[in-house]
Tab-separated table of C-alpha atoms and ligand atoms in Angstrom:
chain	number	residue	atom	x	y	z
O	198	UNK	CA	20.703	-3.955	-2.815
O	199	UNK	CA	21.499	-0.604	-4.668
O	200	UNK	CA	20.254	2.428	-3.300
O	201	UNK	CA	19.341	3.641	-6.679
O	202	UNK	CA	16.083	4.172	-8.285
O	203	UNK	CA	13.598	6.806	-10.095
O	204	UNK	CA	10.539	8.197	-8.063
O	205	UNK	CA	7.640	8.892	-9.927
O	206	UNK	CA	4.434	10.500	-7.207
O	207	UNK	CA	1.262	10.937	-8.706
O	208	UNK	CA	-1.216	13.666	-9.436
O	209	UNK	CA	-3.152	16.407	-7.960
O	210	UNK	CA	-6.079	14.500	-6.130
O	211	UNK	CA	-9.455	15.917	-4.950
O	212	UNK	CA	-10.185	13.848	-2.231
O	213	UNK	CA	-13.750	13.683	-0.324
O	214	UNK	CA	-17.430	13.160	0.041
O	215	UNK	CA	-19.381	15.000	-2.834
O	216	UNK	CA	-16.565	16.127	-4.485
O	217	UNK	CA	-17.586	14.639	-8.122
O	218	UNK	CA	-19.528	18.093	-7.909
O	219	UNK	CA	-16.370	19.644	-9.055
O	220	UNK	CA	-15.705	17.519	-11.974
O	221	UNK	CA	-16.747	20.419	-14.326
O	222	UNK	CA	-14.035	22.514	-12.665
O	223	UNK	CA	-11.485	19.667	-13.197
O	224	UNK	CA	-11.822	19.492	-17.069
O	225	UNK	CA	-11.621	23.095	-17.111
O	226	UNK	CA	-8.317	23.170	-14.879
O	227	UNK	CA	-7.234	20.154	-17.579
O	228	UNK	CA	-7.580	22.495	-20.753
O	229	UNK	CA	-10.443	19.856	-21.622
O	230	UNK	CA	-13.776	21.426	-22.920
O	231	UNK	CA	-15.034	18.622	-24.902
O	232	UNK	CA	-14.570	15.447	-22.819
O	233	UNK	CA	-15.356	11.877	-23.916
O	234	UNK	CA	-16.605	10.073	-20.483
O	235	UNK	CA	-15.543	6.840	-20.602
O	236	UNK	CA	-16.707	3.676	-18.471
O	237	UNK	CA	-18.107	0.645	-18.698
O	238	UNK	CA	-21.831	-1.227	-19.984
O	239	UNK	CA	-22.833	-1.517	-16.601
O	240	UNK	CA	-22.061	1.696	-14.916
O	241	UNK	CA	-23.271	3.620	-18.016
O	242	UNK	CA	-26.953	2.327	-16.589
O	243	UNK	CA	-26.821	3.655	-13.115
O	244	UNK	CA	-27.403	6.666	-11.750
O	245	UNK	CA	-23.787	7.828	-10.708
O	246	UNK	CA	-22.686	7.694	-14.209
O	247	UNK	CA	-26.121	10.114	-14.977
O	248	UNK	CA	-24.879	12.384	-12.316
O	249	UNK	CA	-21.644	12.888	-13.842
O	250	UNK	CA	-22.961	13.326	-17.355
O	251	UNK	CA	-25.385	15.688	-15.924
O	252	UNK	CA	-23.396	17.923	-13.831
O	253	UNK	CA	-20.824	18.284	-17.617
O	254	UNK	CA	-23.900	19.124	-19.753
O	255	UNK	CA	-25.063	21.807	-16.897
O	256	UNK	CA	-21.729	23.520	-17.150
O	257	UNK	CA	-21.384	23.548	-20.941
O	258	UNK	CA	-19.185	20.390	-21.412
O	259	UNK	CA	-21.996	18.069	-23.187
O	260	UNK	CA	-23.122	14.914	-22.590
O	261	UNK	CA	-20.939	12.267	-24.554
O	262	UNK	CA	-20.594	8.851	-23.394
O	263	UNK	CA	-18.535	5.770	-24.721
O	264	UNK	CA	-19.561	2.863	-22.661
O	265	UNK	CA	-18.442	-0.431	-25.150
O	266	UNK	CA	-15.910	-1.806	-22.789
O	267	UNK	CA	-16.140	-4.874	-21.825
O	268	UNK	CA	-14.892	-6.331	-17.870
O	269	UNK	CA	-11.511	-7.233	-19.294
O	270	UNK	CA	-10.913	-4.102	-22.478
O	271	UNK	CA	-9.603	-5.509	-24.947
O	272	UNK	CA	-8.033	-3.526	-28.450
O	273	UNK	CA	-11.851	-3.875	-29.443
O	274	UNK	CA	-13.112	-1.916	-27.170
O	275	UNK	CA	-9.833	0.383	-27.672
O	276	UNK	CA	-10.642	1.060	-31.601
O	277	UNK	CA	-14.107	1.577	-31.057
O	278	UNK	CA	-13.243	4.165	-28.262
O	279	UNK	CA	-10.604	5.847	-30.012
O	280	UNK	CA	-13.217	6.040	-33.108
O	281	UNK	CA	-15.693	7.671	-30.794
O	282	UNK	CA	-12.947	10.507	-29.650
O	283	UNK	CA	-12.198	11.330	-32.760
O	284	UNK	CA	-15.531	11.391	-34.498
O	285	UNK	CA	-16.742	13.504	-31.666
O	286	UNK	CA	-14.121	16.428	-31.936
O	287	UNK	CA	-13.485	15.805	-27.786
O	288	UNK	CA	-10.587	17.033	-26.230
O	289	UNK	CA	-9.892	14.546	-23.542
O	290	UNK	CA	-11.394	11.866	-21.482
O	291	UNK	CA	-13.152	11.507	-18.640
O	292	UNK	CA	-12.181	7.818	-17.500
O	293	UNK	CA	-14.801	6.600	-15.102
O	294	UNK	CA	-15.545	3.713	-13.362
O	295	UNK	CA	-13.429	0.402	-12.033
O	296	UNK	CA	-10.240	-0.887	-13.627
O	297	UNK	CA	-11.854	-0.916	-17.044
O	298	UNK	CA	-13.808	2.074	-16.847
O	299	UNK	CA	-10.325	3.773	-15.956
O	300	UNK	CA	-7.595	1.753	-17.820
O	301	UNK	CA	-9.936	1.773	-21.458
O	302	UNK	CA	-10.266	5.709	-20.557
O	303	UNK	CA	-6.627	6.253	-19.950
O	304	UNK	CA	-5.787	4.556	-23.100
O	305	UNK	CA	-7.943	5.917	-25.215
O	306	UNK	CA	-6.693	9.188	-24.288
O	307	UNK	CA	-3.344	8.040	-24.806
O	308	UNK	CA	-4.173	6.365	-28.201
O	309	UNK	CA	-6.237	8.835	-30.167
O	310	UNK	CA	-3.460	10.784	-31.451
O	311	UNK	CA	-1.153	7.698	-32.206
O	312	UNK	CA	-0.235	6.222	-35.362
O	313	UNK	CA	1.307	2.828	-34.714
O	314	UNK	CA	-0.710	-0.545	-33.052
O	315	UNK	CA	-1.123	-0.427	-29.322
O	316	UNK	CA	1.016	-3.444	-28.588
O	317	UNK	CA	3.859	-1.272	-29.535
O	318	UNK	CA	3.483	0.555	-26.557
O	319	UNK	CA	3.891	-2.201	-23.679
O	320	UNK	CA	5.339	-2.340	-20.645
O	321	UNK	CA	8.928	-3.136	-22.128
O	322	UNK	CA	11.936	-1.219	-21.535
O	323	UNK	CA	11.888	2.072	-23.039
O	324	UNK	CA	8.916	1.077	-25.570
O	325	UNK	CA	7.066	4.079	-24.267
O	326	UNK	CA	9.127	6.077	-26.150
O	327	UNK	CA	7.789	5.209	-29.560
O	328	UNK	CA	4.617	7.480	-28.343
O	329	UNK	CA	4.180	10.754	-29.224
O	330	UNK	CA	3.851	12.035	-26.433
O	331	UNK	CA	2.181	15.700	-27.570
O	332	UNK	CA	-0.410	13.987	-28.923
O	333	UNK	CA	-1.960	12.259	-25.289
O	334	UNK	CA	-4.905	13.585	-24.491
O	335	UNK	CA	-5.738	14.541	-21.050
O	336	UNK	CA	-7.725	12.448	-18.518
O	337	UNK	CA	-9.694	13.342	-15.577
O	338	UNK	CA	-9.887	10.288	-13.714
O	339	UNK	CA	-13.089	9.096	-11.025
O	340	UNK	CA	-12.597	5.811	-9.591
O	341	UNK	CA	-16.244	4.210	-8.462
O	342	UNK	CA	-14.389	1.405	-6.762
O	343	UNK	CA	-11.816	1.309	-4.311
O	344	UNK	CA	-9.534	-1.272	-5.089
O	345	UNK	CA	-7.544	-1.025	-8.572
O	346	UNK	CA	-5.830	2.512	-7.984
O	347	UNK	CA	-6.136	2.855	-11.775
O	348	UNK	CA	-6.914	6.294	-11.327
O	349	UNK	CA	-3.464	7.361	-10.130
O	350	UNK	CA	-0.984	4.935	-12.100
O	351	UNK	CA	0.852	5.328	-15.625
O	352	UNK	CA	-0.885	2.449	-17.196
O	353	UNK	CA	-3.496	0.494	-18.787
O	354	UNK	CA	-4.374	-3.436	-18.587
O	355	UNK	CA	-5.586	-4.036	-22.030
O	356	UNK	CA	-6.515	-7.788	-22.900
O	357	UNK	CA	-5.209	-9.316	-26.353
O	358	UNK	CA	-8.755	-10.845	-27.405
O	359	UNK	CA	-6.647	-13.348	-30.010
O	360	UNK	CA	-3.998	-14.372	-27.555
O	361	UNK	CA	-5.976	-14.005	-24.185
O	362	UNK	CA	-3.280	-12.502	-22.785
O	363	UNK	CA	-3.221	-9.289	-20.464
O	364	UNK	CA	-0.602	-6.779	-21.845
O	365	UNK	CA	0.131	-3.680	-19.713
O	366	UNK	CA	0.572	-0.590	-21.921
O	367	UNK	CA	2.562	2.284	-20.309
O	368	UNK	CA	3.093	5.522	-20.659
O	369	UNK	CA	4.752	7.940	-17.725
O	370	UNK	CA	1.591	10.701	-19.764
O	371	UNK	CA	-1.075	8.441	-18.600
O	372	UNK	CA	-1.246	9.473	-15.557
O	373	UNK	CA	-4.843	11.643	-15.251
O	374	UNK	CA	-3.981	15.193	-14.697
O	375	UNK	CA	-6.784	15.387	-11.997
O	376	UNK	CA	-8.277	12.636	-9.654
O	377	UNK	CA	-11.778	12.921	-8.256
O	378	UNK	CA	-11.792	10.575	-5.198
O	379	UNK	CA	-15.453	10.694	-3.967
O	380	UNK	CA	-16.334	8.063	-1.439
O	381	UNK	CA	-20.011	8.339	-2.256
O	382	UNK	CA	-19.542	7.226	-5.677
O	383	UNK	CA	-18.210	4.080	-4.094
O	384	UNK	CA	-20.994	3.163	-1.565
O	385	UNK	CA	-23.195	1.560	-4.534
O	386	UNK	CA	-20.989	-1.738	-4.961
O	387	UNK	CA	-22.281	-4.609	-3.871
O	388	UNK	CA	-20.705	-6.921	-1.261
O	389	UNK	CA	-18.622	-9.365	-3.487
O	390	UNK	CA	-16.989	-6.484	-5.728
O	391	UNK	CA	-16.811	-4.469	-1.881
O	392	UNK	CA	-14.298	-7.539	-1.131
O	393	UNK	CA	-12.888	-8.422	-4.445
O	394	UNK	CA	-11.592	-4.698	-5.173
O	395	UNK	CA	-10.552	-4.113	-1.525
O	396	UNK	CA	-8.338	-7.545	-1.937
O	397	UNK	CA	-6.957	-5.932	-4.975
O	398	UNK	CA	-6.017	-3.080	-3.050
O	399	UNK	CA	-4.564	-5.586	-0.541
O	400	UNK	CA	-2.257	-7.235	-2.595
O	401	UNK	CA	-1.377	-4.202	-4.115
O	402	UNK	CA	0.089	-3.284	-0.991
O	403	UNK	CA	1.663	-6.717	0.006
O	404	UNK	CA	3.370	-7.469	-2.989
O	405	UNK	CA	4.958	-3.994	-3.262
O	406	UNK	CA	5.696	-4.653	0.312
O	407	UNK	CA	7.855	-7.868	-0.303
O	408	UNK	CA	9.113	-7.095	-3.481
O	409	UNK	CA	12.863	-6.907	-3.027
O	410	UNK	CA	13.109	-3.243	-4.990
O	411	UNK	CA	14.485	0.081	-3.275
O	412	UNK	CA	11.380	2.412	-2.766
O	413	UNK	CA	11.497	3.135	1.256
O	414	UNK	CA	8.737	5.497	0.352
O	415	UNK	CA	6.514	3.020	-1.265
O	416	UNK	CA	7.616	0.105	1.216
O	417	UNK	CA	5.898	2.823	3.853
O	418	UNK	CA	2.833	3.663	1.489
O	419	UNK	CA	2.140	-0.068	1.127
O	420	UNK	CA	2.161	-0.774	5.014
O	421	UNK	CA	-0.271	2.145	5.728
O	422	UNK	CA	-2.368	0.854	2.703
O	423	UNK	CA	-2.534	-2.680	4.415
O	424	UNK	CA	-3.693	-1.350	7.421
O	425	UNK	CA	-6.487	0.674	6.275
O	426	UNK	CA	-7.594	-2.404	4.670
O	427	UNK	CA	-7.146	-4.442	7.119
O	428	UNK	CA	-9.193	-1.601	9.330
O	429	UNK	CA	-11.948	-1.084	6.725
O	430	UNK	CA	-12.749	-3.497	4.333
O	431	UNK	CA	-14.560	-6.022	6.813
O	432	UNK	CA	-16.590	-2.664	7.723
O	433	UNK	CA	-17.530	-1.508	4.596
O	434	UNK	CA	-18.316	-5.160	3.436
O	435	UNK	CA	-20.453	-5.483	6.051
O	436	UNK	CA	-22.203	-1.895	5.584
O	437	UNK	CA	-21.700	-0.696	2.249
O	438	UNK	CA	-23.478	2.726	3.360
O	439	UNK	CA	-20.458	3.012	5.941
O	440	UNK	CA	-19.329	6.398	4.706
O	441	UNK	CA	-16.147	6.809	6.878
O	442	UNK	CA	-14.639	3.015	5.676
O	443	UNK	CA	-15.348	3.387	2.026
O	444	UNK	CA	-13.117	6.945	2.618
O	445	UNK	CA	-10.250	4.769	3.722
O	446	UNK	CA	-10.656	2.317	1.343
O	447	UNK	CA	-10.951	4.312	-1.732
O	448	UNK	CA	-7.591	6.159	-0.248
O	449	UNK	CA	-6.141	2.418	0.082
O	450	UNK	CA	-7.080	1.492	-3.398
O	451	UNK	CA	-5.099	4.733	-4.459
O	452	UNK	CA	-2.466	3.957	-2.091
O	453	UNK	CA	-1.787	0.480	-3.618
O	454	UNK	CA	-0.956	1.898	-6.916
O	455	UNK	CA	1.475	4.260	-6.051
O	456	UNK	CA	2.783	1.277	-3.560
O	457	UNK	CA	3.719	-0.773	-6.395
O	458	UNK	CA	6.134	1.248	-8.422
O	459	UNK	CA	7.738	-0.727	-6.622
O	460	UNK	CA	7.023	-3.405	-8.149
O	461	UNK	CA	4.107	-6.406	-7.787
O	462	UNK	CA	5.204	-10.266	-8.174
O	463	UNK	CA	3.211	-13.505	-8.038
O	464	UNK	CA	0.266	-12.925	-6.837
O	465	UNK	CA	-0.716	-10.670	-10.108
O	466	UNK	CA	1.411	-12.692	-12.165
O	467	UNK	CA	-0.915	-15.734	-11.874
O	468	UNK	CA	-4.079	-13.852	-11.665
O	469	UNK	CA	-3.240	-11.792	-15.072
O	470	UNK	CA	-3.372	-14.888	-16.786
O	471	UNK	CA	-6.017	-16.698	-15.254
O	472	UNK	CA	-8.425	-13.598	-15.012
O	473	UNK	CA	-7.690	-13.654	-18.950
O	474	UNK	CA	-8.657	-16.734	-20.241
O	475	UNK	CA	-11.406	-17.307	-17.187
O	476	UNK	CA	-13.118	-13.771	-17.362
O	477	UNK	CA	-12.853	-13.927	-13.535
O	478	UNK	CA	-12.779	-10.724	-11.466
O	479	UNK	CA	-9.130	-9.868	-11.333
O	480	UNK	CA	-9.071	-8.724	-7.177
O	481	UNK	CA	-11.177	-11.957	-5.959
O	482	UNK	CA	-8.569	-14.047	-7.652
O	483	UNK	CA	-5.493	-12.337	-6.029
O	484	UNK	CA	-7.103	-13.025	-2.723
O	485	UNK	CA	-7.740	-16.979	-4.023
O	486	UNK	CA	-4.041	-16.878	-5.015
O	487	UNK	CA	-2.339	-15.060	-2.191
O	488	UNK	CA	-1.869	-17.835	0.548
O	489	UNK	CA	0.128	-20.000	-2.016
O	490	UNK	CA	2.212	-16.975	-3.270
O	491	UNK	CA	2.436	-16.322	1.014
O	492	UNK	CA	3.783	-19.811	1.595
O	493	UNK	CA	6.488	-19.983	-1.462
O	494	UNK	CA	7.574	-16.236	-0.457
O	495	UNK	CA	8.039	-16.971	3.606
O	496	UNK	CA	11.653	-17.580	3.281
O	497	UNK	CA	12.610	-13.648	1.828
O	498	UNK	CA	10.007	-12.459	3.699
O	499	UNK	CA	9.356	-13.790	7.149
O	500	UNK	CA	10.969	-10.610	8.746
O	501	UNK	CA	9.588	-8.215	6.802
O	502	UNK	CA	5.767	-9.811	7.154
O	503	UNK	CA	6.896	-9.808	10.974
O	504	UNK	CA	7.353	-6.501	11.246
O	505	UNK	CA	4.125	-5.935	9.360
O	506	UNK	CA	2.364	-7.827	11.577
O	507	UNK	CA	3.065	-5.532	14.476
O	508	UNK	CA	2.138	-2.886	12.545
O	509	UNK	CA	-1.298	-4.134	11.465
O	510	UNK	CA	-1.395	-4.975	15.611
O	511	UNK	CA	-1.714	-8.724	14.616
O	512	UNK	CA	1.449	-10.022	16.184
O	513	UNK	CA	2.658	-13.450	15.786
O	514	UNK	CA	5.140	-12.904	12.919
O	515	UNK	CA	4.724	-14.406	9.899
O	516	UNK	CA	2.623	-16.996	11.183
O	517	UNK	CA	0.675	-14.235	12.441
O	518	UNK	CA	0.286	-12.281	9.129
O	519	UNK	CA	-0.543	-15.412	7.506
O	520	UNK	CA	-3.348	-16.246	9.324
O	521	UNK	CA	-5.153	-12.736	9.430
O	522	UNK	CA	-5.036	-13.239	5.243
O	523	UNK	CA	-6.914	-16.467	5.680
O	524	UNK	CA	-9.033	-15.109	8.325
O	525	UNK	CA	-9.701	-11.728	6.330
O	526	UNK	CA	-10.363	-14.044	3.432
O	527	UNK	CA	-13.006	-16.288	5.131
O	528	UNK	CA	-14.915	-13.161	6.657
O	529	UNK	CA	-15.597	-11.410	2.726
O	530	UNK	CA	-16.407	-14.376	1.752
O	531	UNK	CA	-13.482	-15.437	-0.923
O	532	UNK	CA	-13.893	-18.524	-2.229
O	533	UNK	CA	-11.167	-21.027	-1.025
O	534	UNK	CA	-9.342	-22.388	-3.842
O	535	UNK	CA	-9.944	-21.523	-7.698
O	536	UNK	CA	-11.408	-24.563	-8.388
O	537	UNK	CA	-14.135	-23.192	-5.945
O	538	UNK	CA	-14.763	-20.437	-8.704
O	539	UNK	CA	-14.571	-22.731	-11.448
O	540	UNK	CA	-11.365	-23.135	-12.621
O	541	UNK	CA	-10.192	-26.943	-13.804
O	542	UNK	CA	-7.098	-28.174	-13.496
O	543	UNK	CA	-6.623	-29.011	-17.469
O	544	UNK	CA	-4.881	-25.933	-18.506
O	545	UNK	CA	-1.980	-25.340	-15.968
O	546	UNK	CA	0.853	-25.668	-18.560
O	547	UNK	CA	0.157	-23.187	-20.470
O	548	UNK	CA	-1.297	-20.732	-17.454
O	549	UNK	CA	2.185	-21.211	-16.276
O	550	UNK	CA	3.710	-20.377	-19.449
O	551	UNK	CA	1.619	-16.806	-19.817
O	552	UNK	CA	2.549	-16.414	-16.330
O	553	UNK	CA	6.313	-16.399	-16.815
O	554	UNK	CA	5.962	-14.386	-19.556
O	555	UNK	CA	3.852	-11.455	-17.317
O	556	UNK	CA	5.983	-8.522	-16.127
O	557	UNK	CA	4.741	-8.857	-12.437
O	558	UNK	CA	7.190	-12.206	-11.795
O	559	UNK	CA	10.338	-9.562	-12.052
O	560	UNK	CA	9.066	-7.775	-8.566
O	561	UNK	CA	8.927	-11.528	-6.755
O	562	UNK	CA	10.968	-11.859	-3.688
O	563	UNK	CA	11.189	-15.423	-4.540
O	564	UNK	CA	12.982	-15.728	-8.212
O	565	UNK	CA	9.859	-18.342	-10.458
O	566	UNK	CA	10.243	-20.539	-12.499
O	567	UNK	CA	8.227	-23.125	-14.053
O	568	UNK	CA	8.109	-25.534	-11.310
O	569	UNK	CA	7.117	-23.130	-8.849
O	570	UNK	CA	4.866	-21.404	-10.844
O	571	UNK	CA	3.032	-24.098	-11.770
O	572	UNK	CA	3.109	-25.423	-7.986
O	573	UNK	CA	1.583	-22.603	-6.966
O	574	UNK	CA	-1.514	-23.046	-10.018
O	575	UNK	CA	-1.466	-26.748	-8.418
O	576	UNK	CA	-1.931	-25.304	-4.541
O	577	UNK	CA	-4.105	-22.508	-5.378
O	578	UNK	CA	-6.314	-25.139	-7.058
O	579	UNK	CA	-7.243	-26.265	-4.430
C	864	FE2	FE1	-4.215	-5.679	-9.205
């Protein structure tokens, strides 16, 4: 192992109950004073999303909304946004929302004042580069779920609708200048996106955990982040209105981000690709996927999950760990195997071949490879 690496710690974040009130005093800390709020079809109907709008138009911001972004954005959704920013002389963005509330808002920000095609701008070596980066807008971000940590990481998911495959697009300038982290704007999820998030904010944690990269200071992040989880996600499952654990989850979800800079591995390397050509909620399937990626990993990381385990006050070592996942699984209600939410078994060449291509499979403990990739597709079947 070298004991090399550069640290990148997020963003100012306004943390706490009710504090979406200050959201007009964010954009104006920002430089923004005409922002685009950005989130997604289904948000844009309930009354959080109102709230927001309301509290701009009150303090002389307007009203605007852009809410054609689908569960997976895709470039689509991207031009249509970008179209909307520009047309409307804004400023900046307001991304709002889940993981594609936030990612379609972060890139659309980062994309209105660009010239060349988005997929120029991936996740590869020093692509980010080709950006200008003068011309990235600035983004207030306001996560309503507590899971994807969007709202404090230097990227966007965007789906390639012709390829179906999920290309992260990065940018160090993505990164919103100001977070609003209000638990109450959390407590209207429902039960199944309560556990699929807070599984995304999970595996956040564990894979930056066990990836093999130097980042003591995530390794520690990602170990606290587990344990809030572990702590609060059966609560607020069971009581969404459970104030206190959607707090600690929400501060999980944001933990799990800044975790992985250190780096994320199988688990998101097989649900990228299967959340893209399924449509299937991205967190739920790292949960259905995590006790194969568990079992292949065990020999790089039986200590390490150990130690975890006495942290998390589980015990039992690895054995231990592993059977709190399936336990925490079984109380939120995951379904068991993917072919429990509807995935056949006819497509696992070529899920294997988008998953060696994803850039998670670099932060695996375990190197993949075909065989084992597609092993894991065959266990996590089911
Ligand atoms: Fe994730």
């Amino acid at each position: 192992m070298t004991l090399t690496g550069t640290w990148s710690y997020p963003t100012q974040i306004r943390f706490g109950a009710g504090r979406v009130a200050e959201l007009a005093g964010a954009c104006a800390e920002a430089g923004i004073t005409r922002p685009l709020l950005v989130t997604d079809r289904v948000l844009a109907t309930l009354e959080v999303t109102e709230r927001a709008l309301g509290l701009l138009d009150e303090a002389g911001f307007g009203r605007a909304l852009f809410a054609e972004v689908d569960p997976n954005p895709n470039e689509a959704n991207l031009e249509a946004g970008v179209a909307a920013y520009r047309d409307g002389g804004h400023d900046g963005v307001i991304a709002f929302g889940g993981g594609s509330g936030l990612d379609l808002g972060k890139a659309v920000a980062f994309m209105a004042g660009q010239t060349r095609p988005v997929w120029d701008f991936e996740d590869v070596g020093d692509w980010w580069t080709r950006a200008n980066a003068d011309a990235i807008a600035p983004v207030i971000a306001v996560p309503t779920t507590a899971g994807t940590g969007s709202e404090v990481g230097r990227a966007s998911v965007i789906t390639n609708a012709a390829t179906h495959e999920k290309k992260i697009i990065f940018h160090p300038r993505m990164l919103p200048k100001v977070v609003i982290a209000d638990p109450e704007l959390t407590v209207g999820m429902p039960p199944a996106i309560t556990a699929g998030t807070g599984m995304d904010a999970f595996a956040h944690c564990l894979e930056a955990y066990c990836s093999p990269h130097f980042h003591p200071m995530s390794a520690g992040i990602a170990l606290e982040g587990m344990r809030l989880v572990a702590e609060n996600l059966p609560r607020a499952y069971r009581d969404g209105s459970d104030l206190g654990a959607r707090a600690q989850m929400l501060a999980a979800g944001g933990m799990g981000a800044v975790a992985f800079q250190k780096g994320l591995g199988a688990i998101h390397a097989l649900s990228h690709p299967l959340g893209a050509v399924y449509g299937l909620h991205h967190g739920t399937l790292n949960a259905v996927v995590m006790p194969a990626v568990l079992r292949l990993n065990r020999p790089a990381v039986e200590d390490r999950l150990a130690r975890a385990a006495d942290y998390l006050r589980i015990g039992g070592g690895f054995e231990g760990f592993f059977d709190f996942v399936m336990r925490l699984r079984a109380d939120l209600g995951i379904p068991a195997t993917l072919r429990d939410m509807g995935v056949a078994d006819d497509r696992l060449d070529a899920l294997t071949e988008m998953a060696m291509r994803d850039p998670s499979c670099g932060g695996n403990p375990v190197a993949l490879t075909r065989d084992n990739v597609r092993q894991l597709f065959v266990e996590a079947s089911g």
